[in-house]
mmCIF file of C-alpha atoms in Angstrom:
data_model
loop_
_atom_site.group_PDB
_atom_site.id
_atom_site.type_symbol
_atom_site.label_atom_id
_atom_site.label_comp_id
_atom_site.label_asym_id
_atom_site.label_seq_id
_atom_site.Cartn_x
_atom_site.Cartn_y
_atom_site.Cartn_z
ATOM 1 C CA UNK H 471 -16.287 17.731 -8.140
ATOM 2 C CA UNK H 472 -17.720 17.532 -4.449
ATOM 3 C CA UNK H 473 -20.067 19.849 -3.111
ATOM 4 C CA UNK H 474 -20.893 20.430 -0.117
ATOM 5 C CA UNK H 475 -20.287 24.378 0.506
ATOM 6 C CA UNK H 476 -18.948 26.121 3.187
ATOM 7 C CA UNK H 477 -21.096 27.097 6.205
ATOM 8 C CA UNK H 478 -23.320 29.569 4.441
ATOM 9 C CA UNK H 479 -26.493 31.405 5.668
ATOM 10 C CA UNK H 480 -29.574 30.815 3.083
ATOM 11 C CA UNK H 481 -29.648 34.664 3.342
ATOM 12 C CA UNK H 482 -26.469 35.317 2.310
ATOM 13 C CA UNK H 483 -27.362 32.792 -0.867
ATOM 14 C CA UNK H 484 -27.486 35.803 -3.460
ATOM 15 C CA UNK H 485 -24.384 37.519 -1.798
ATOM 16 C CA UNK H 486 -22.419 33.649 -2.886
ATOM 17 C CA UNK H 487 -23.622 33.831 -6.475
ATOM 18 C CA UNK H 488 -22.489 37.779 -6.607
ATOM 19 C CA UNK H 489 -18.771 36.568 -5.593
ATOM 20 C CA UNK H 490 -19.017 33.697 -7.840
ATOM 21 C CA UNK H 491 -19.571 34.842 -10.575
ATOM 22 C CA UNK H 492 -17.226 38.034 -9.979
ATOM 23 C CA UNK H 493 -13.755 37.032 -9.006
ATOM 24 C CA UNK H 494 -11.107 34.548 -11.248
ATOM 25 C CA UNK H 495 -8.783 31.614 -10.865
ATOM 26 C CA UNK H 496 -5.004 32.987 -11.977
ATOM 27 C CA UNK H 497 -3.053 36.234 -12.205
ATOM 28 C CA UNK H 498 -2.161 36.017 -16.168
ATOM 29 C CA UNK H 499 1.050 37.600 -15.076
ATOM 30 C CA UNK H 500 2.706 34.443 -13.721
ATOM 31 C CA UNK H 501 4.743 33.038 -16.634
ATOM 32 C CA UNK H 502 8.608 31.769 -17.302
ATOM 33 C CA UNK H 503 9.103 32.272 -20.475
ATOM 34 C CA UNK H 504 9.906 35.004 -23.233
ATOM 35 C CA UNK H 505 7.340 36.502 -26.000
ATOM 36 C CA UNK H 506 4.148 35.852 -25.217
ATOM 37 C CA UNK H 507 1.859 36.142 -28.103
ATOM 38 C CA UNK H 508 -1.043 38.282 -26.251
ATOM 39 C CA UNK H 509 -1.530 41.216 -24.171
ATOM 40 C CA UNK H 510 -4.913 39.989 -23.395
ATOM 41 C CA UNK H 511 -5.395 37.192 -21.607
ATOM 42 C CA UNK H 512 -8.055 34.064 -21.840
ATOM 43 C CA UNK H 513 -9.913 33.128 -19.988
ATOM 44 C CA UNK H 514 -12.184 29.528 -19.679
ATOM 45 C CA UNK H 515 -16.050 30.991 -17.899
ATOM 46 C CA UNK H 516 -18.551 27.732 -16.358
ATOM 47 C CA UNK H 517 -21.382 28.155 -15.339
ATOM 48 C CA UNK H 518 -23.630 26.463 -12.999
ATOM 49 C CA UNK H 519 -25.576 25.790 -9.970
ATOM 50 C CA UNK H 520 -25.427 25.120 -6.189
ATOM 51 C CA UNK H 521 -26.774 24.058 -4.111
ATOM 52 C CA UNK H 522 -29.180 21.127 -4.260
ATOM 53 C CA UNK H 523 -28.416 20.627 -8.231
ATOM 54 C CA UNK H 524 -32.139 17.832 -8.128
ATOM 55 C CA UNK H 525 -34.515 20.507 -6.640
ATOM 56 C CA UNK H 526 -36.154 21.713 -9.971
ATOM 57 C CA UNK H 527 -36.950 24.989 -8.154
ATOM 58 C CA UNK H 528 -32.879 25.542 -7.302
ATOM 59 C CA UNK H 529 -32.196 28.430 -9.970
ATOM 60 C CA UNK H 530 -29.112 28.972 -8.172
ATOM 61 C CA UNK H 531 -27.461 29.998 -11.879
ATOM 62 C CA UNK H 532 -23.646 31.487 -11.586
ATOM 63 C CA UNK H 533 -20.066 30.738 -12.920
ATOM 64 C CA UNK H 534 -16.596 31.118 -12.359
ATOM 65 C CA UNK H 535 -13.674 32.249 -14.756
ATOM 66 C CA UNK H 536 -10.074 30.739 -15.108
ATOM 67 C CA UNK H 537 -7.583 33.313 -16.651
ATOM 68 C CA UNK H 538 -5.303 31.849 -18.962
ATOM 69 C CA UNK H 539 -1.706 31.906 -19.442
ATOM 70 C CA UNK H 540 -0.243 33.620 -22.330
ATOM 71 C CA UNK H 541 0.431 31.471 -24.965
ATOM 72 C CA UNK H 542 4.759 31.513 -26.276
ATOM 73 C CA UNK H 543 4.820 30.424 -21.883
ATOM 74 C CA UNK H 544 5.125 26.294 -22.401
ATOM 75 C CA UNK H 545 3.526 25.402 -18.873
ATOM 76 C CA UNK H 546 0.240 23.120 -17.713
ATOM 77 C CA UNK H 547 -1.776 24.200 -14.734
ATOM 78 C CA UNK H 548 -4.466 22.000 -13.431
ATOM 79 C CA UNK H 549 -6.791 24.024 -11.736
ATOM 80 C CA UNK H 550 -8.450 21.398 -9.016
ATOM 81 C CA UNK H 551 -12.591 22.365 -8.689
ATOM 82 C CA UNK H 552 -12.634 20.744 -4.993
ATOM 83 C CA UNK H 553 -10.435 22.770 -3.464
ATOM 84 C CA UNK H 554 -12.418 24.413 -1.330
ATOM 85 C CA UNK H 555 -10.253 27.905 -1.682
ATOM 86 C CA UNK H 556 -10.671 27.747 -5.988
ATOM 87 C CA UNK H 557 -13.257 29.889 -6.444
ATOM 88 C CA UNK H 558 -14.526 27.257 -8.777
ATOM 89 C CA UNK H 559 -15.809 25.387 -5.426
ATOM 90 C CA UNK H 560 -19.423 24.529 -4.730
ATOM 91 C CA UNK H 561 -19.771 24.995 -9.257
ATOM 92 C CA UNK H 562 -21.078 21.949 -10.570
ATOM 93 C CA UNK H 563 -20.745 22.862 -13.865
ATOM 94 C CA UNK H 564 -23.796 22.873 -16.978
ATOM 95 C CA UNK H 565 -21.598 24.733 -19.318
ATOM 96 C CA UNK H 566 -18.687 26.912 -21.054
ATOM 97 C CA UNK H 567 -17.309 29.109 -22.855
ATOM 98 C CA UNK H 568 -14.333 30.761 -24.134
ATOM 99 C CA UNK H 569 -12.698 34.087 -25.006
ATOM 100 C CA UNK H 570 -9.459 35.591 -26.047
ATOM 101 C CA UNK H 571 -7.158 32.025 -26.343
ATOM 102 C CA UNK H 572 -4.131 31.938 -26.847
ATOM 103 C CA UNK H 573 -2.876 29.710 -30.012
ATOM 104 C CA UNK H 574 -1.948 26.413 -29.836
ATOM 105 C CA UNK H 575 -3.192 25.996 -26.264
ATOM 106 C CA UNK H 576 -4.329 22.205 -25.550
ATOM 107 C CA UNK H 577 -7.654 22.255 -22.742
ATOM 108 C CA UNK H 578 -8.644 19.103 -20.985
ATOM 109 C CA UNK H 579 -12.425 18.296 -19.258
ATOM 110 C CA UNK H 580 -12.561 15.655 -17.044
ATOM 111 C CA UNK H 581 -14.435 14.334 -14.103
ATOM 112 C CA UNK H 582 -11.222 13.326 -12.305
ATOM 113 C CA UNK H 583 -9.670 14.713 -9.078
ATOM 114 C CA UNK H 584 -6.765 14.943 -10.896
ATOM 115 C CA UNK H 585 -7.377 15.537 -14.586
ATOM 116 C CA UNK H 586 -6.326 11.810 -15.176
ATOM 117 C CA UNK H 587 -8.386 10.362 -18.619
ATOM 118 C CA UNK H 588 -8.452 6.539 -16.750
ATOM 119 C CA UNK H 589 -12.023 6.577 -16.244
ATOM 120 C CA UNK H 590 -14.220 3.891 -14.483
ATOM 121 C CA UNK H 591 -18.110 2.674 -14.239
ATOM 122 C CA UNK H 592 -18.225 4.444 -10.627
ATOM 123 C CA UNK H 593 -21.536 7.453 -10.963
ATOM 124 C CA UNK H 594 -23.004 9.024 -8.179
ATOM 125 C CA UNK H 595 -24.303 12.625 -9.002
ATOM 126 C CA UNK H 596 -25.221 13.852 -5.235
ATOM 127 C CA UNK H 597 -22.506 15.017 -3.914
ATOM 128 C CA UNK H 598 -19.775 13.827 -7.017
ATOM 129 C CA UNK H 599 -16.779 12.354 -5.034
ATOM 130 C CA UNK H 600 -13.519 10.706 -6.610
ATOM 131 C CA UNK H 601 -14.889 7.475 -7.555
ATOM 132 C CA UNK H 602 -16.672 9.282 -10.741
ATOM 133 C CA UNK H 603 -13.947 9.273 -14.162
ATOM 134 C CA UNK H 604 -16.607 9.280 -16.831
ATOM 135 C CA UNK H 605 -15.372 11.196 -19.198
ATOM 136 C CA UNK H 606 -12.878 13.512 -20.283
ATOM 137 C CA UNK H 607 -13.117 16.259 -22.934
ATOM 138 C CA UNK H 608 -9.442 17.447 -25.331
ATOM 139 C CA UNK H 609 -10.201 21.426 -26.940
ATOM 140 C CA UNK H 610 -7.284 22.721 -28.895
ATOM 141 C CA UNK H 611 -7.130 26.293 -30.521
ATOM 142 C CA UNK H 612 -6.410 27.177 -33.460
ATOM 143 C CA UNK H 613 -5.685 30.756 -33.819
ATOM 144 C CA UNK H 614 -5.355 33.705 -31.309
ATOM 145 C CA UNK H 615 -7.952 34.935 -29.992
ATOM 146 C CA UNK H 616 -10.002 31.629 -30.577
ATOM 147 C CA UNK H 617 -13.565 31.117 -28.932
ATOM 148 C CA UNK H 618 -15.756 28.789 -27.443
ATOM 149 C CA UNK H 619 -19.532 30.197 -27.061
ATOM 150 C CA UNK H 620 -21.686 29.398 -24.052
ATOM 151 C CA UNK H 621 -21.800 25.543 -24.191
ATOM 152 C CA UNK H 622 -23.029 22.152 -22.706
ATOM 153 C CA UNK H 623 -20.552 20.172 -21.695
ATOM 154 C CA UNK H 624 -22.642 17.378 -22.152
ATOM 155 C CA UNK H 625 -23.178 19.149 -25.634
ATOM 156 C CA UNK H 626 -19.145 18.669 -26.538
ATOM 157 C CA UNK H 627 -18.993 15.134 -28.324
ATOM 158 C CA UNK H 628 -18.020 15.323 -31.829
ATOM 159 C CA UNK H 629 -15.114 15.552 -32.527
ATOM 160 C CA UNK H 630 -13.570 18.403 -35.451
ATOM 161 C CA UNK H 631 -13.587 21.821 -35.715
ATOM 162 C CA UNK H 632 -16.385 22.983 -33.098
ATOM 163 C CA UNK H 633 -19.904 25.551 -34.604
ATOM 164 C CA UNK H 634 -21.946 26.795 -32.606
ATOM 165 C CA UNK H 635 -23.632 30.509 -31.835
ATOM 166 C CA UNK H 636 -24.570 31.602 -28.290
ATOM 167 C CA UNK H 637 -25.345 35.098 -26.090
ATOM 168 C CA UNK H 638 -23.907 37.034 -29.448
ATOM 169 C CA UNK H 639 -20.299 35.062 -29.170
ATOM 170 C CA UNK H 640 -19.739 32.981 -32.866
ATOM 171 C CA UNK H 641 -17.433 29.622 -31.758
ATOM 172 C CA UNK H 642 -14.144 29.951 -34.055
ATOM 173 C CA UNK H 643 -10.832 28.066 -34.093
ATOM 174 C CA UNK H 644 -11.782 25.423 -31.672
ATOM 175 C CA UNK H 645 -11.421 21.612 -32.086
ATOM 176 C CA UNK H 646 -12.431 18.783 -30.340
ATOM 177 C CA UNK H 647 -9.545 16.667 -30.951
ATOM 178 C CA UNK H 648 -10.676 13.389 -28.876
ATOM 179 C CA UNK H 649 -13.066 12.629 -26.021
ATOM 180 C CA UNK H 650 -14.250 9.119 -24.451
ATOM 181 C CA UNK H 651 -17.105 8.632 -22.361
ATOM 182 C CA UNK H 652 -18.135 5.626 -20.160
ATOM 183 C CA UNK H 653 -21.622 6.210 -19.926
ATOM 184 C CA UNK H 654 -24.775 8.494 -20.613
ATOM 185 C CA UNK H 655 -23.912 12.117 -22.210
ATOM 186 C CA UNK H 656 -26.147 12.928 -18.421
ATOM 187 C CA UNK H 657 -23.346 12.064 -16.706
ATOM 188 C CA UNK H 658 -21.070 14.277 -17.844
ATOM 189 C CA UNK H 659 -23.906 17.388 -16.114
ATOM 190 C CA UNK H 660 -22.737 18.429 -12.435
ATOM 191 C CA UNK H 661 -19.582 16.182 -12.357
ATOM 192 C CA UNK H 662 -17.242 18.647 -14.105
ATOM 193 C CA UNK H 663 -13.627 18.294 -11.224
ATOM 194 C CA UNK H 664 -10.878 19.814 -12.617
ATOM 195 C CA UNK H 665 -9.999 21.878 -16.079
ATOM 196 C CA UNK H 666 -5.748 21.100 -17.558
ATOM 197 C CA UNK H 667 -4.119 24.646 -19.458
ATOM 198 C CA UNK H 668 -2.012 23.523 -21.258
ATOM 199 C CA UNK H 669 0.026 26.856 -23.234
ATOM 200 C CA UNK H 670 2.577 26.109 -26.335
ATOM 201 C CA UNK H 671 5.982 26.925 -26.458
ATOM 202 C CA UNK H 672 7.991 28.804 -29.742
ATOM 203 C CA UNK H 673 10.898 29.977 -30.937
ATOM 204 C CA UNK H 674 11.178 32.961 -28.250
ATOM 205 C CA UNK H 675 9.836 30.109 -24.867
ATOM 206 C CA UNK H 676 12.694 30.510 -22.570
ATOM 207 C CA UNK H 677 13.060 28.550 -18.807
ATOM 208 C CA UNK H 678 15.011 29.116 -16.135
ATOM 209 C CA UNK H 679 16.325 26.858 -14.262
ATOM 210 C CA UNK H 680 14.984 24.195 -11.242
ATOM 211 C CA UNK H 681 15.909 27.032 -8.133
ATOM 212 C CA UNK H 682 17.370 24.372 -5.214
ATOM 213 C CA UNK H 683 16.858 24.378 -1.800
ATOM 214 C CA UNK H 684 19.475 25.669 1.333
ATOM 215 C CA UNK H 685 19.042 25.171 4.748
ATOM 216 C CA UNK H 686 15.869 23.100 6.117
ATOM 217 C CA UNK H 687 14.907 23.120 9.855
ATOM 218 C CA UNK H 688 11.849 22.016 11.490
ATOM 219 C CA UNK H 689 9.947 23.930 13.898
ATOM 220 C CA UNK H 690 9.739 23.064 17.532
ATOM 221 C CA UNK H 691 6.827 21.461 17.866
ATOM 222 C CA UNK H 692 3.216 22.485 19.748
ATOM 223 C CA UNK H 693 0.434 20.191 20.595
ATOM 224 C CA UNK H 694 -2.556 20.263 17.716
ATOM 225 C CA UNK H 695 -5.797 21.593 18.987
ATOM 226 C CA UNK H 696 -4.393 22.776 22.548
ATOM 227 C CA UNK H 697 -6.612 25.889 23.376
ATOM 228 C CA UNK H 698 -3.747 27.729 24.317
ATOM 229 C CA UNK H 699 -2.117 27.392 21.576
ATOM 230 C CA UNK H 700 -2.201 30.151 18.700
ATOM 231 C CA UNK H 701 -3.868 27.800 15.936
ATOM 232 C CA UNK H 702 -2.520 28.708 13.237
ATOM 233 C CA UNK H 703 1.407 28.387 12.604
ATOM 234 C CA UNK H 704 3.958 29.971 9.913
ATOM 235 C CA UNK H 705 7.004 29.134 8.357
ATOM 236 C CA UNK H 706 9.372 32.344 10.496
ATOM 237 C CA UNK H 707 12.014 31.911 7.351
ATOM 238 C CA UNK H 708 11.880 30.423 4.416
ATOM 239 C CA UNK H 709 9.135 28.119 2.921
ATOM 240 C CA UNK H 710 7.513 24.978 3.829
ATOM 241 C CA UNK H 711 9.080 21.559 2.724
ATOM 242 C CA UNK H 712 6.844 19.596 5.110
ATOM 243 C CA UNK H 713 5.197 18.270 8.775
ATOM 244 C CA UNK H 714 5.500 15.905 11.708
ATOM 245 C CA UNK H 715 2.518 15.187 13.463
ATOM 246 C CA UNK H 716 1.935 11.901 15.959
ATOM 247 C CA UNK H 717 -0.404 10.975 17.554
ATOM 248 C CA UNK H 718 -3.974 12.280 18.886
ATOM 249 C CA UNK H 719 -5.658 14.628 17.014
ATOM 250 C CA UNK H 720 -4.254 17.749 19.849
ATOM 251 C CA UNK H 721 -0.758 15.223 19.074
ATOM 252 C CA UNK H 722 3.274 16.936 18.282
ATOM 253 C CA UNK H 723 3.073 19.091 15.181
ATOM 254 C CA UNK H 724 6.424 20.459 13.032
ATOM 255 C CA UNK H 725 6.775 22.187 10.403
ATOM 256 C CA UNK H 726 10.001 21.917 8.218
ATOM 257 C CA UNK H 727 11.042 25.133 6.172
ATOM 258 C CA UNK H 728 13.172 25.860 3.462
ATOM 259 C CA UNK H 729 15.407 28.651 2.491
ATOM 260 C CA UNK H 730 17.672 28.994 -0.755
ATOM 261 C CA UNK H 731 20.509 29.411 -1.976
ATOM 262 C CA UNK H 732 20.627 32.331 -3.871
ATOM 263 C CA UNK H 733 17.872 35.650 -3.156
ATOM 264 C CA UNK H 734 13.766 35.167 -3.042
ATOM 265 C CA UNK H 735 11.344 36.894 -1.778
ATOM 266 C CA UNK H 736 8.211 35.981 -0.037
ATOM 267 C CA UNK H 737 4.944 37.590 -0.710
ATOM 268 C CA UNK H 738 3.031 36.238 2.139
ATOM 269 C CA UNK H 739 -0.728 36.392 0.378
ATOM 270 C CA UNK H 740 -4.155 36.253 2.395
ATOM 271 C CA UNK H 741 -4.894 32.928 4.459
ATOM 272 C CA UNK H 742 -7.283 30.582 2.988
ATOM 273 C CA UNK H 743 -11.130 29.978 3.631
ATOM 274 C CA UNK H 744 -11.778 28.090 6.233
ATOM 275 C CA UNK H 745 -13.385 24.862 5.975
ATOM 276 C CA UNK H 746 -14.042 21.579 8.379
ATOM 277 C CA UNK H 747 -10.185 19.013 7.132
ATOM 278 C CA UNK H 748 -12.453 16.381 7.851
ATOM 279 C CA UNK H 749 -14.357 15.705 4.935
ATOM 280 C CA UNK H 750 -16.946 15.684 3.289
ATOM 281 C CA UNK H 751 -19.811 12.864 4.236
ATOM 282 C CA UNK H 752 -21.296 11.266 1.248
ATOM 283 C CA UNK H 753 -24.450 10.306 2.473
ATOM 284 C CA UNK H 754 -24.986 13.843 4.522
ATOM 285 C CA UNK H 755 -28.143 15.399 3.760
ATOM 286 C CA UNK H 756 -29.293 18.953 2.291
ATOM 287 C CA UNK H 757 -29.690 20.767 4.735
ATOM 288 C CA UNK H 758 -32.311 23.178 3.248
ATOM 289 C CA UNK H 759 -32.396 25.952 5.116
ATOM 290 C CA UNK H 760 -29.067 26.469 5.098
ATOM 291 C CA UNK H 761 -28.675 25.391 1.676
ATOM 292 C CA UNK H 762 -26.047 23.713 1.698
ATOM 293 C CA UNK H 763 -25.306 19.513 2.630
ATOM 294 C CA UNK H 764 -24.373 18.264 5.774
ATOM 295 C CA UNK H 765 -20.869 19.058 7.061
ATOM 296 C CA UNK H 766 -18.180 16.398 8.249
ATOM 297 C CA UNK H 767 -18.864 17.708 11.773
ATOM 298 C CA UNK H 768 -22.744 17.780 11.888
ATOM 299 C CA UNK H 769 -22.752 13.706 10.083
ATOM 300 C CA UNK H 770 -23.047 10.643 12.349
ATOM 301 C CA UNK H 771 -19.474 8.807 12.115
ATOM 302 C CA UNK H 772 -20.072 5.181 11.448
ATOM 303 C CA UNK H 773 -17.524 4.650 8.747
ATOM 304 C CA UNK H 774 -14.896 7.275 7.761
ATOM 305 C CA UNK H 775 -14.999 4.916 4.335
ATOM 306 C CA UNK H 776 -17.382 7.505 3.645
ATOM 307 C CA UNK H 777 -15.987 10.366 3.471
ATOM 308 C CA UNK H 778 -14.616 11.702 0.543
ATOM 309 C CA UNK H 779 -10.854 14.146 1.175
ATOM 310 C CA UNK H 780 -10.879 17.411 1.057
ATOM 311 C CA UNK H 781 -8.210 18.782 -0.328
ATOM 312 C CA UNK H 782 -6.385 22.624 0.041
ATOM 313 C CA UNK H 783 -4.085 23.430 -2.735
ATOM 314 C CA UNK H 784 -1.971 26.577 -2.532
ATOM 315 C CA UNK H 785 -3.178 28.812 -5.958
ATOM 316 C CA UNK H 786 -1.161 29.192 -9.046
ATOM 317 C CA UNK H 787 2.454 29.613 -8.459
ATOM 318 C CA UNK H 788 2.335 29.742 -4.973
ATOM 319 C CA UNK H 789 3.188 27.843 -1.584
ATOM 320 C CA UNK H 790 2.536 27.095 1.751
ATOM 321 C CA UNK H 791 3.790 28.320 4.305
ATOM 322 C CA UNK H 792 2.252 28.143 6.595
ATOM 323 C CA UNK H 793 -1.611 26.645 8.705
ATOM 324 C CA UNK H 794 -4.095 26.666 11.792
ATOM 325 C CA UNK H 795 -5.667 24.113 12.845
ATOM 326 C CA UNK H 796 -8.922 24.287 15.650
ATOM 327 C CA UNK H 797 -10.155 27.598 16.802
ATOM 328 C CA UNK H 798 -11.605 27.138 19.999
ATOM 329 C CA UNK H 799 -10.784 30.360 21.672
ATOM 330 C CA UNK H 800 -12.387 32.119 18.695
ATOM 331 C CA UNK H 801 -15.737 34.136 18.228
ATOM 332 C CA UNK H 802 -16.687 34.286 14.594
ATOM 333 C CA UNK H 803 -17.559 30.095 13.585
ATOM 334 C CA UNK H 804 -19.447 28.329 11.561
ATOM 335 C CA UNK H 805 -23.215 27.468 11.150
ATOM 336 C CA UNK H 806 -22.082 24.016 11.111
ATOM 337 C CA UNK H 807 -21.152 24.174 15.269
ATOM 338 C CA UNK H 808 -18.432 25.008 17.792
ATOM 339 C CA UNK H 809 -15.066 24.196 17.211
ATOM 340 C CA UNK H 810 -13.984 22.483 20.108
ATOM 341 C CA UNK H 811 -10.304 22.028 18.357
ATOM 342 C CA UNK H 812 -10.256 18.082 18.177
ATOM 343 C CA UNK H 813 -11.153 16.395 13.917
ATOM 344 C CA UNK H 814 -13.718 18.377 12.990
ATOM 345 C CA UNK H 815 -11.776 21.556 14.160
ATOM 346 C CA UNK H 816 -12.050 24.017 11.258
ATOM 347 C CA UNK H 817 -8.293 25.243 9.174
ATOM 348 C CA UNK H 818 -6.864 27.425 6.615
ATOM 349 C CA UNK H 819 -3.573 27.247 4.878
ATOM 350 C CA UNK H 820 -1.783 30.695 3.871
ATOM 351 C CA UNK H 821 0.345 30.600 0.713
ATOM 352 C CA UNK H 822 2.997 32.984 -1.116
ATOM 353 C CA UNK H 823 4.481 34.194 -3.626
ATOM 354 C CA UNK H 824 8.805 33.839 -4.503
ATOM 355 C CA UNK H 825 10.410 36.268 -6.959
ATOM 356 C CA UNK H 826 14.125 36.038 -7.979
ATOM 357 C CA UNK H 827 15.634 38.760 -5.909
ATOM 358 C CA UNK H 828 12.994 41.586 -5.257
ATOM 359 C CA UNK H 829 9.612 41.281 -5.936
ATOM 360 C CA UNK H 830 8.662 42.410 -9.559
ATOM 361 C CA UNK H 831 6.447 40.153 -11.536
ATOM 362 C CA UNK H 832 9.322 40.178 -14.318
ATOM 363 C CA UNK H 833 10.903 38.392 -11.890
ATOM 364 C CA UNK H 834 8.315 35.647 -10.813
ATOM 365 C CA UNK H 835 9.577 32.420 -10.102
ATOM 366 C CA UNK H 836 7.382 29.624 -11.588
ATOM 367 C CA UNK H 837 5.795 26.833 -9.288
ATOM 368 C CA UNK H 838 5.874 23.022 -10.507
ATOM 369 C CA UNK H 839 3.460 20.504 -8.519
ATOM 370 C CA UNK H 840 3.892 17.353 -8.570
ATOM 371 C CA UNK H 841 1.610 14.409 -8.173
ATOM 372 C CA UNK H 842 -0.407 14.056 -4.702
ATOM 373 C CA UNK H 843 1.476 11.665 -2.305
ATOM 374 C CA UNK H 844 0.230 7.709 -1.459
ATOM 375 C CA UNK H 845 -2.555 8.633 1.814
ATOM 376 C CA UNK H 846 -0.517 7.814 5.208
ATOM 377 C CA UNK H 847 -2.308 7.872 8.823
ATOM 378 C CA UNK H 848 -2.634 11.071 10.502
ATOM 379 C CA UNK H 849 -1.160 9.768 13.788
ATOM 380 C CA UNK H 850 1.708 7.498 12.531
ATOM 381 C CA UNK H 851 -0.343 4.044 13.592
ATOM 382 C CA UNK H 852 -1.339 1.439 10.902
ATOM 383 C CA UNK H 853 -5.350 1.723 11.473
ATOM 384 C CA UNK H 854 -5.416 2.437 7.713
ATOM 385 C CA UNK H 855 -1.818 2.360 6.793
ATOM 386 C CA UNK H 856 1.316 1.782 7.454
ATOM 387 C CA UNK H 857 2.961 2.075 10.234
ATOM 388 C CA UNK H 858 4.668 6.242 10.839
ATOM 389 C CA UNK H 859 7.284 8.009 12.491
ATOM 390 C CA UNK H 860 5.137 10.669 11.941
ATOM 391 C CA UNK H 861 7.793 12.495 9.260
ATOM 392 C CA UNK H 862 7.141 14.031 5.778
ATOM 393 C CA UNK H 863 9.407 15.607 3.855
ATOM 394 C CA UNK H 864 8.616 16.563 0.091
ATOM 395 C CA UNK H 865 11.418 15.362 -2.362
ATOM 396 C CA UNK H 866 14.377 17.347 -2.684
ATOM 397 C CA UNK H 867 14.271 20.226 -3.467
ATOM 398 C CA UNK H 868 10.844 20.255 -3.542
ATOM 399 C CA UNK H 869 8.571 22.826 -1.464
ATOM 400 C CA UNK H 870 5.077 21.384 -0.455
ATOM 401 C CA UNK H 871 1.645 23.367 -2.644
ATOM 402 C CA UNK H 872 -1.146 20.934 -1.126
ATOM 403 C CA UNK H 873 -2.456 18.700 1.670
ATOM 404 C CA UNK H 874 -5.546 16.307 1.944
ATOM 405 C CA UNK H 875 -7.242 15.140 5.464
ATOM 406 C CA UNK H 876 -10.158 13.107 6.016
ATOM 407 C CA UNK H 877 -12.062 11.712 9.436
ATOM 408 C CA UNK H 878 -10.239 11.594 12.763
ATOM 409 C CA UNK H 879 -6.975 11.401 13.935
ATOM 410 C CA UNK H 880 -6.583 7.664 13.139
ATOM 411 C CA UNK H 881 -7.454 8.823 9.065
ATOM 412 C CA UNK H 882 -5.723 9.702 5.833
ATOM 413 C CA UNK H 883 -3.594 12.359 4.919
ATOM 414 C CA UNK H 884 -2.248 12.949 1.626
ATOM 415 C CA UNK H 885 0.543 15.626 0.504
ATOM 416 C CA UNK H 886 1.256 17.273 -3.045
ATOM 417 C CA UNK H 887 4.346 19.183 -3.654
ATOM 418 C CA UNK H 888 6.308 21.013 -5.997
ATOM 419 C CA UNK H 889 9.791 21.971 -8.085
ATOM 420 C CA UNK H 890 10.453 25.508 -7.962
ATOM 421 C CA UNK H 891 11.134 27.210 -11.482
ATOM 422 C CA UNK H 892 13.618 30.070 -11.231
ATOM 423 C CA UNK H 893 12.476 32.658 -14.573
ATOM 424 C CA UNK H 894 14.037 33.112 -18.185
ATOM 425 C CA UNK H 895 16.324 35.929 -18.191
#
């Protein structure tokens, strides 16, 4: 997981740690199957440091919590720690614990951004770029209520049932099924980037049908980054299923908005964290008086190839309905510098929960993300990829849930789309 903290003054560092320690990433009621095996949500807690991990005086011990879907839901959910809106973003993970885990649940831990298990041989500890692919660990729970007492990631090294005790808890019902490591155990510390949780199905598990899309229309064009334009653009109806952008950082932009062939209630959630989408400079210096690494708008750019993508994904079981970019007319800037509305400007997204019919957890629609697309240039030229006409469309009956970018308008953008599954009744 790349660590490049959003602009945050050092004076409020303790507040950041407190916030990390008290949030969770998923609502445990998000299910599309029936008869969960437990009413108590399972949790996975990740522990580690923020800031400069090479500093021997770094005492920023913190943690974040992932709530696990109930047993019987038959779901696969990836938690991407490099997402700047993730509650685990900024955390360089050292240890893990689990409580109240549902039965027959599989947990994959890996330093690959996308929970892939193909290993590589690159290791850069400073900012943990996506080229770090040095380990994966597969765990499985036994009976309902399985527990993993706090344990270092590097200590998960022997196949079989795990036994340890920590913080007045004793591990029970957790098996290390398999693992692989291409380097030393040291390379497993501070590099965890993705957690995949696969909950089991049972005889009562039911799955709804895949939702089909109805009318899809492009919005009117606006010039992205134009000082006279409102920075935030949302679908007035429906959700985003495509995006158009062609030209410079102030080129024409449109959103493609999709409605549905059945009654769907859309519950919009608050706008995401703002971040600089120009990427993360892998050679960026640590700014000690601000408690963070250099951001892309502060870096001396000679080659965008040395920058890592900023990957944004909507929270679990939410879809994208809007995007904002370039807040140069607003005073609420950050400590990385002015927002001048170009590729270095701030970006945020709005996501939404979907329900069949009316807003009720029993009517919640499940979101099933696919793989990230291959990169395309933002401006449509062949500078870093094939020339294109600016249009991106999700596959049939899929909607947008993620977008990634690095560099200026001549550099690369990736998208993530998802299918939608109706609740089972």
